[in-house]
mmCIF file with all atom_site columns, C-alpha atoms in Angstrom:
data_model
loop_
_atom_site.group_PDB
_atom_site.id
_atom_site.type_symbol
_atom_site.label_atom_id
_atom_site.label_alt_id
_atom_site.label_comp_id
_atom_site.label_asym_id
_atom_site.label_entity_id
_atom_site.label_seq_id
_atom_site.pdbx_PDB_ins_code
_atom_site.Cartn_x
_atom_site.Cartn_y
_atom_site.Cartn_z
_atom_site.occupancy
_atom_site.B_iso_or_equiv
_atom_site.pdbx_formal_charge
_atom_site.auth_seq_id
_atom_site.auth_comp_id
_atom_site.auth_asym_id
_atom_site.auth_atom_id
_atom_site.pdbx_PDB_model_num
ATOM 1   C CA . UNK A 1 1   ? -3.833  -4.183  51.701 1.00 0.00 ? 6   UNK A CA 1
ATOM 2   C CA . UNK A 1 2   ? -4.207  -8.249  50.509 1.00 0.00 ? 7   UNK A CA 1
ATOM 3   C CA . UNK A 1 3   ? -3.828  -9.123  47.291 1.00 0.00 ? 8   UNK A CA 1
ATOM 4   C CA . UNK A 1 4   ? -5.628  -12.619 45.602 1.00 0.00 ? 9   UNK A CA 1
ATOM 5   C CA . UNK A 1 5   ? -5.081  -14.334 42.384 1.00 0.00 ? 10  UNK A CA 1
ATOM 6   C CA . UNK A 1 6   ? -7.487  -14.027 39.779 1.00 0.00 ? 11  UNK A CA 1
ATOM 7   C CA . UNK A 1 7   ? -8.538  -14.900 36.800 1.00 0.00 ? 12  UNK A CA 1
ATOM 8   C CA . UNK A 1 8   ? -11.353 -14.983 34.099 1.00 0.00 ? 13  UNK A CA 1
ATOM 9   C CA . UNK A 1 9   ? -13.936 -17.872 34.825 1.00 0.00 ? 14  UNK A CA 1
ATOM 10  C CA . UNK A 1 10  ? -12.994 -19.829 31.359 1.00 0.00 ? 15  UNK A CA 1
ATOM 11  C CA . UNK A 1 11  ? -9.715  -19.097 31.634 1.00 0.00 ? 16  UNK A CA 1
ATOM 12  C CA . UNK A 1 12  ? -7.805  -22.024 31.041 1.00 0.00 ? 17  UNK A CA 1
ATOM 13  C CA . UNK A 1 13  ? -6.239  -22.129 34.282 1.00 0.00 ? 18  UNK A CA 1
ATOM 14  C CA . UNK A 1 14  ? -9.518  -22.825 36.289 1.00 0.00 ? 19  UNK A CA 1
ATOM 15  C CA . UNK A 1 15  ? -9.214  -26.157 34.634 1.00 0.00 ? 20  UNK A CA 1
ATOM 16  C CA . UNK A 1 16  ? -6.310  -26.755 36.400 1.00 0.00 ? 21  UNK A CA 1
ATOM 17  C CA . UNK A 1 17  ? -6.553  -28.624 40.544 1.00 0.00 ? 22  UNK A CA 1
ATOM 18  C CA . UNK A 1 18  ? -5.282  -26.116 43.574 1.00 0.00 ? 23  UNK A CA 1
ATOM 19  C CA . UNK A 1 19  ? -3.164  -25.125 44.547 1.00 0.00 ? 24  UNK A CA 1
ATOM 20  C CA . UNK A 1 20  ? -1.405  -23.945 40.914 1.00 0.00 ? 25  UNK A CA 1
ATOM 21  C CA . UNK A 1 21  ? 2.145   -24.146 40.873 1.00 0.00 ? 26  UNK A CA 1
ATOM 22  C CA . UNK A 1 22  ? 4.374   -21.320 39.476 1.00 0.00 ? 27  UNK A CA 1
ATOM 23  C CA . UNK A 1 23  ? 5.129   -23.692 36.679 1.00 0.00 ? 28  UNK A CA 1
ATOM 24  C CA . UNK A 1 24  ? 1.402   -23.655 35.560 1.00 0.00 ? 29  UNK A CA 1
ATOM 25  C CA . UNK A 1 25  ? 1.247   -19.570 36.340 1.00 0.00 ? 30  UNK A CA 1
ATOM 26  C CA . UNK A 1 26  ? 4.047   -19.369 34.312 1.00 0.00 ? 31  UNK A CA 1
ATOM 27  C CA . UNK A 1 27  ? 2.195   -20.669 30.714 1.00 0.00 ? 32  UNK A CA 1
ATOM 28  C CA . UNK A 1 28  ? 0.209   -18.538 30.550 1.00 0.00 ? 33  UNK A CA 1
ATOM 29  C CA . UNK A 1 29  ? 0.083   -14.244 30.253 1.00 0.00 ? 34  UNK A CA 1
ATOM 30  C CA . UNK A 1 30  ? 0.115   -12.602 32.823 1.00 0.00 ? 35  UNK A CA 1
ATOM 31  C CA . UNK A 1 31  ? -1.376  -8.452  33.826 1.00 0.00 ? 36  UNK A CA 1
ATOM 32  C CA . UNK A 1 32  ? 1.259   -6.073  35.148 1.00 0.00 ? 37  UNK A CA 1
ATOM 33  C CA . UNK A 1 33  ? 0.316   -2.128  35.577 1.00 0.00 ? 38  UNK A CA 1
ATOM 34  C CA . UNK A 1 34  ? 3.288   -0.871  33.973 1.00 0.00 ? 39  UNK A CA 1
ATOM 35  C CA . UNK A 1 35  ? 5.521   0.866   36.319 1.00 0.00 ? 40  UNK A CA 1
ATOM 36  C CA . UNK A 1 36  ? 5.790   5.022   35.781 1.00 0.00 ? 41  UNK A CA 1
ATOM 37  C CA . UNK A 1 37  ? 8.444   5.368   38.378 1.00 0.00 ? 42  UNK A CA 1
ATOM 38  C CA . UNK A 1 38  ? 10.409  8.308   37.040 1.00 0.00 ? 43  UNK A CA 1
ATOM 39  C CA . UNK A 1 39  ? 14.025  8.348   39.585 1.00 0.00 ? 44  UNK A CA 1
ATOM 40  C CA . UNK A 1 40  ? 13.771  4.558   41.022 1.00 0.00 ? 45  UNK A CA 1
ATOM 41  C CA . UNK A 1 41  ? 14.717  1.270   38.805 1.00 0.00 ? 46  UNK A CA 1
ATOM 42  C CA . UNK A 1 42  ? 12.017  0.205   37.121 1.00 0.00 ? 47  UNK A CA 1
ATOM 43  C CA . UNK A 1 43  ? 9.954   -3.015  38.309 1.00 0.00 ? 48  UNK A CA 1
ATOM 44  C CA . UNK A 1 44  ? 7.549   -5.831  38.524 1.00 0.00 ? 49  UNK A CA 1
ATOM 45  C CA . UNK A 1 45  ? 6.354   -7.603  41.156 1.00 0.00 ? 50  UNK A CA 1
ATOM 46  C CA . UNK A 1 46  ? 4.293   -10.481 40.610 1.00 0.00 ? 51  UNK A CA 1
ATOM 47  C CA . UNK A 1 47  ? 6.079   -11.528 36.804 1.00 0.00 ? 52  UNK A CA 1
ATOM 48  C CA . UNK A 1 48  ? 7.456   -14.940 36.692 1.00 0.00 ? 53  UNK A CA 1
ATOM 49  C CA . UNK A 1 49  ? 10.390  -15.709 34.475 1.00 0.00 ? 54  UNK A CA 1
ATOM 50  C CA . UNK A 1 50  ? 9.704   -16.131 31.373 1.00 0.00 ? 55  UNK A CA 1
ATOM 51  C CA . UNK A 1 51  ? 5.951   -15.123 31.378 1.00 0.00 ? 56  UNK A CA 1
ATOM 52  C CA . UNK A 1 52  ? 4.360   -13.499 28.510 1.00 0.00 ? 57  UNK A CA 1
ATOM 53  C CA . UNK A 1 53  ? 2.517   -9.624  30.106 1.00 0.00 ? 58  UNK A CA 1
ATOM 54  C CA . UNK A 1 54  ? 0.478   -7.466  28.628 1.00 0.00 ? 59  UNK A CA 1
ATOM 55  C CA . UNK A 1 55  ? 1.543   -4.358  30.316 1.00 0.00 ? 60  UNK A CA 1
ATOM 56  C CA . UNK A 1 56  ? -1.732  -1.788  31.053 1.00 0.00 ? 61  UNK A CA 1
ATOM 57  C CA . UNK A 1 57  ? -1.593  1.695   32.111 1.00 0.00 ? 62  UNK A CA 1
ATOM 58  C CA . UNK A 1 58  ? -3.826  1.224   35.390 1.00 0.00 ? 63  UNK A CA 1
ATOM 59  C CA . UNK A 1 59  ? -5.306  -0.854  38.206 1.00 0.00 ? 64  UNK A CA 1
ATOM 60  C CA . UNK A 1 60  ? -8.880  -0.534  36.510 1.00 0.00 ? 65  UNK A CA 1
ATOM 61  C CA . UNK A 1 61  ? -7.521  -1.477  32.846 1.00 0.00 ? 66  UNK A CA 1
ATOM 62  C CA . UNK A 1 62  ? -5.616  -4.637  34.910 1.00 0.00 ? 67  UNK A CA 1
ATOM 63  C CA . UNK A 1 63  ? -8.878  -5.844  36.625 1.00 0.00 ? 68  UNK A CA 1
ATOM 64  C CA . UNK A 1 64  ? -10.497 -5.231  33.210 1.00 0.00 ? 69  UNK A CA 1
ATOM 65  C CA . UNK A 1 65  ? -7.968  -7.545  30.932 1.00 0.00 ? 70  UNK A CA 1
ATOM 66  C CA . UNK A 1 66  ? -8.350  -10.149 33.967 1.00 0.00 ? 71  UNK A CA 1
ATOM 67  C CA . UNK A 1 67  ? -11.979 -10.074 33.683 1.00 0.00 ? 72  UNK A CA 1
ATOM 68  C CA . UNK A 1 68  ? -11.728 -9.564  30.079 1.00 0.00 ? 73  UNK A CA 1
ATOM 69  C CA . UNK A 1 69  ? -9.675  -13.345 30.083 1.00 0.00 ? 74  UNK A CA 1
ATOM 70  C CA . UNK A 1 70  ? -6.661  -11.842 28.546 1.00 0.00 ? 75  UNK A CA 1
ATOM 71  C CA . UNK A 1 71  ? -4.431  -12.381 31.108 1.00 0.00 ? 76  UNK A CA 1
ATOM 72  C CA . UNK A 1 72  ? -3.973  -13.922 34.736 1.00 0.00 ? 77  UNK A CA 1
ATOM 73  C CA . UNK A 1 73  ? -2.477  -11.695 38.028 1.00 0.00 ? 78  UNK A CA 1
ATOM 74  C CA . UNK A 1 74  ? -2.630  -10.836 41.789 1.00 0.00 ? 79  UNK A CA 1
ATOM 75  C CA . UNK A 1 75  ? -5.369  -7.795  41.914 1.00 0.00 ? 80  UNK A CA 1
ATOM 76  C CA . UNK A 1 76  ? -5.940  -6.011  45.208 1.00 0.00 ? 81  UNK A CA 1
ATOM 77  C CA . UNK A 1 77  ? -8.733  -7.604  47.261 1.00 0.00 ? 82  UNK A CA 1
ATOM 78  C CA . UNK A 1 78  ? -10.935 -4.090  47.145 1.00 0.00 ? 83  UNK A CA 1
ATOM 79  C CA . UNK A 1 79  ? -10.712 -3.753  43.789 1.00 0.00 ? 84  UNK A CA 1
ATOM 80  C CA . UNK A 1 80  ? -11.002 -7.293  42.551 1.00 0.00 ? 85  UNK A CA 1
ATOM 81  C CA . UNK A 1 81  ? -14.613 -7.476  44.595 1.00 0.00 ? 86  UNK A CA 1
ATOM 82  C CA . UNK A 1 82  ? -17.307 -6.256  42.718 1.00 0.00 ? 87  UNK A CA 1
ATOM 83  C CA . UNK A 1 83  ? -15.991 -9.027  39.339 1.00 0.00 ? 88  UNK A CA 1
ATOM 84  C CA . UNK A 1 84  ? -15.714 -11.953 42.462 1.00 0.00 ? 89  UNK A CA 1
ATOM 85  C CA . UNK A 1 85  ? -18.962 -11.133 43.534 1.00 0.00 ? 90  UNK A CA 1
ATOM 86  C CA . UNK A 1 86  ? -21.037 -10.867 39.809 1.00 0.00 ? 91  UNK A CA 1
ATOM 87  C CA . UNK A 1 87  ? -18.649 -14.123 38.301 1.00 0.00 ? 92  UNK A CA 1
ATOM 88  C CA . UNK A 1 88  ? -16.712 -11.683 36.055 1.00 0.00 ? 93  UNK A CA 1
ATOM 89  C CA . UNK A 1 89  ? -13.742 -12.780 37.697 1.00 0.00 ? 94  UNK A CA 1
ATOM 90  C CA . UNK A 1 90  ? -12.623 -15.867 40.313 1.00 0.00 ? 95  UNK A CA 1
ATOM 91  C CA . UNK A 1 91  ? -10.338 -16.643 42.885 1.00 0.00 ? 96  UNK A CA 1
ATOM 92  C CA . UNK A 1 92  ? -7.420  -19.150 42.080 1.00 0.00 ? 97  UNK A CA 1
ATOM 93  C CA . UNK A 1 93  ? -5.784  -20.903 45.152 1.00 0.00 ? 98  UNK A CA 1
ATOM 94  C CA . UNK A 1 94  ? -1.695  -20.610 44.484 1.00 0.00 ? 99  UNK A CA 1
ATOM 95  C CA . UNK A 1 95  ? 0.903   -22.554 46.141 1.00 0.00 ? 100 UNK A CA 1
ATOM 96  C CA . UNK A 1 96  ? 2.912   -19.399 46.840 1.00 0.00 ? 101 UNK A CA 1
ATOM 97  C CA . UNK A 1 97  ? 0.615   -16.561 48.343 1.00 0.00 ? 102 UNK A CA 1
ATOM 98  C CA . UNK A 1 98  ? 1.146   -13.028 48.157 1.00 0.00 ? 103 UNK A CA 1
ATOM 99  C CA . UNK A 1 99  ? 2.665   -10.561 50.823 1.00 0.00 ? 104 UNK A CA 1
ATOM 100 C CA . UNK A 1 100 ? -0.190  -7.830  52.132 1.00 0.00 ? 105 UNK A CA 1
ATOM 101 C CA . UNK A 1 101 ? 0.938   -4.696  50.497 1.00 0.00 ? 106 UNK A CA 1
ATOM 102 C CA . UNK A 1 102 ? 1.157   -1.489  52.856 1.00 0.00 ? 107 UNK A CA 1
ATOM 103 C CA . UNK A 1 103 ? -0.103  1.930   50.837 1.00 0.00 ? 108 UNK A CA 1
ATOM 104 C CA . UNK A 1 104 ? 1.780   4.547   51.055 1.00 0.00 ? 109 UNK A CA 1
ATOM 105 C CA . UNK A 1 105 ? 0.458   8.407   50.694 1.00 0.00 ? 110 UNK A CA 1
ATOM 106 C CA . UNK A 1 106 ? 2.850   11.065  49.704 1.00 0.00 ? 111 UNK A CA 1
ATOM 107 C CA . UNK A 1 107 ? 3.446   13.516  48.478 1.00 0.00 ? 112 UNK A CA 1
ATOM 108 C CA . UNK A 1 108 ? 5.790   16.936  48.116 1.00 0.00 ? 113 UNK A CA 1
ATOM 109 C CA . UNK A 1 109 ? 6.288   18.450  51.434 1.00 0.00 ? 114 UNK A CA 1
ATOM 110 C CA . UNK A 1 110 ? 6.952   21.835  49.229 1.00 0.00 ? 115 UNK A CA 1
ATOM 111 C CA . UNK A 1 111 ? 3.249   21.017  47.381 1.00 0.00 ? 116 UNK A CA 1
ATOM 112 C CA . UNK A 1 112 ? 0.797   21.539  50.627 1.00 0.00 ? 117 UNK A CA 1
ATOM 113 C CA . UNK A 1 113 ? -1.593  23.873  49.415 1.00 0.00 ? 118 UNK A CA 1
ATOM 114 C CA . UNK A 1 114 ? -5.427  24.296  49.618 1.00 0.00 ? 119 UNK A CA 1
ATOM 115 C CA . UNK A 1 115 ? -6.665  20.847  47.588 1.00 0.00 ? 120 UNK A CA 1
ATOM 116 C CA . UNK A 1 116 ? -4.044  18.811  50.172 1.00 0.00 ? 121 UNK A CA 1
ATOM 117 C CA . UNK A 1 117 ? -4.982  20.688  52.968 1.00 0.00 ? 122 UNK A CA 1
ATOM 118 C CA . UNK A 1 118 ? -8.387  19.440  52.277 1.00 0.00 ? 123 UNK A CA 1
ATOM 119 C CA . UNK A 1 119 ? -7.044  15.552  51.183 1.00 0.00 ? 124 UNK A CA 1
ATOM 120 C CA . UNK A 1 120 ? -5.697  15.246  54.960 1.00 0.00 ? 125 UNK A CA 1
ATOM 121 C CA . UNK A 1 121 ? -8.225  16.743  56.708 1.00 0.00 ? 126 UNK A CA 1
ATOM 122 C CA . UNK A 1 122 ? -10.163 13.876  55.234 1.00 0.00 ? 127 UNK A CA 1
ATOM 123 C CA . UNK A 1 123 ? -7.695  11.076  56.080 1.00 0.00 ? 128 UNK A CA 1
ATOM 124 C CA . UNK A 1 124 ? -7.401  11.678  58.959 1.00 0.00 ? 129 UNK A CA 1
ATOM 125 C CA . UNK A 1 125 ? -10.927 10.753  59.240 1.00 0.00 ? 130 UNK A CA 1
ATOM 126 C CA . UNK A 1 126 ? -10.566 6.743   60.566 1.00 0.00 ? 131 UNK A CA 1
ATOM 127 C CA . UNK A 1 127 ? -14.070 5.870   58.639 1.00 0.00 ? 132 UNK A CA 1
ATOM 128 C CA . UNK A 1 128 ? -13.315 7.369   55.658 1.00 0.00 ? 133 UNK A CA 1
ATOM 129 C CA . UNK A 1 129 ? -9.844  5.643   55.469 1.00 0.00 ? 134 UNK A CA 1
ATOM 130 C CA . UNK A 1 130 ? -11.024 2.114   56.406 1.00 0.00 ? 135 UNK A CA 1
ATOM 131 C CA . UNK A 1 131 ? -13.870 2.575   53.727 1.00 0.00 ? 136 UNK A CA 1
ATOM 132 C CA . UNK A 1 132 ? -11.114 3.985   51.071 1.00 0.00 ? 137 UNK A CA 1
ATOM 133 C CA . UNK A 1 133 ? -8.759  1.059   51.617 1.00 0.00 ? 138 UNK A CA 1
ATOM 134 C CA . UNK A 1 134 ? -10.110 -2.390  53.278 1.00 0.00 ? 139 UNK A CA 1
ATOM 135 C CA . UNK A 1 135 ? -12.392 -4.595  51.900 1.00 0.00 ? 140 UNK A CA 1
ATOM 136 C CA . UNK A 1 136 ? -15.044 -6.663  54.362 1.00 0.00 ? 141 UNK A CA 1
ATOM 137 C CA . UNK A 1 137 ? -14.385 -10.324 54.532 1.00 0.00 ? 142 UNK A CA 1
ATOM 138 C CA . UNK A 1 138 ? -18.198 -9.944  53.350 1.00 0.00 ? 143 UNK A CA 1
ATOM 139 C CA . UNK A 1 139 ? -17.301 -8.487  50.209 1.00 0.00 ? 144 UNK A CA 1
ATOM 140 C CA . UNK A 1 140 ? -15.610 -11.566 48.317 1.00 0.00 ? 145 UNK A CA 1
ATOM 141 C CA . UNK A 1 141 ? -17.151 -14.588 47.258 1.00 0.00 ? 146 UNK A CA 1
ATOM 142 C CA . UNK A 1 142 ? -15.004 -17.624 48.274 1.00 0.00 ? 147 UNK A CA 1
#
């Protein structure tokens, strides 16, 4: 999954020349999804030292908060694409690029009931996986 740095069109970072440096980004609030890990230590990705953080519960809330101009941050390209097409978000080039993330789907092996079996059968379909987890380059406005 590819991540892109996005802000609302009226965000102050849109007025700065690209690529944006860490020092410039750190002066602005970042929107982050709260870590819900129950057994692993909490972690934050993409937050710079000393940066103000707006923590939201879901990725959908993160996209909405950034589109509302409440902060900046990295978004999965496929989730940002509709807002980029509509003009609610714009991308900004940064000095640092974020590595692609590998998506993993995990479940307890003891919890394989009818619903889990149904889901796993569907995920066996390559066309469905591609539709769910990829974003064609043409979907994102340059």
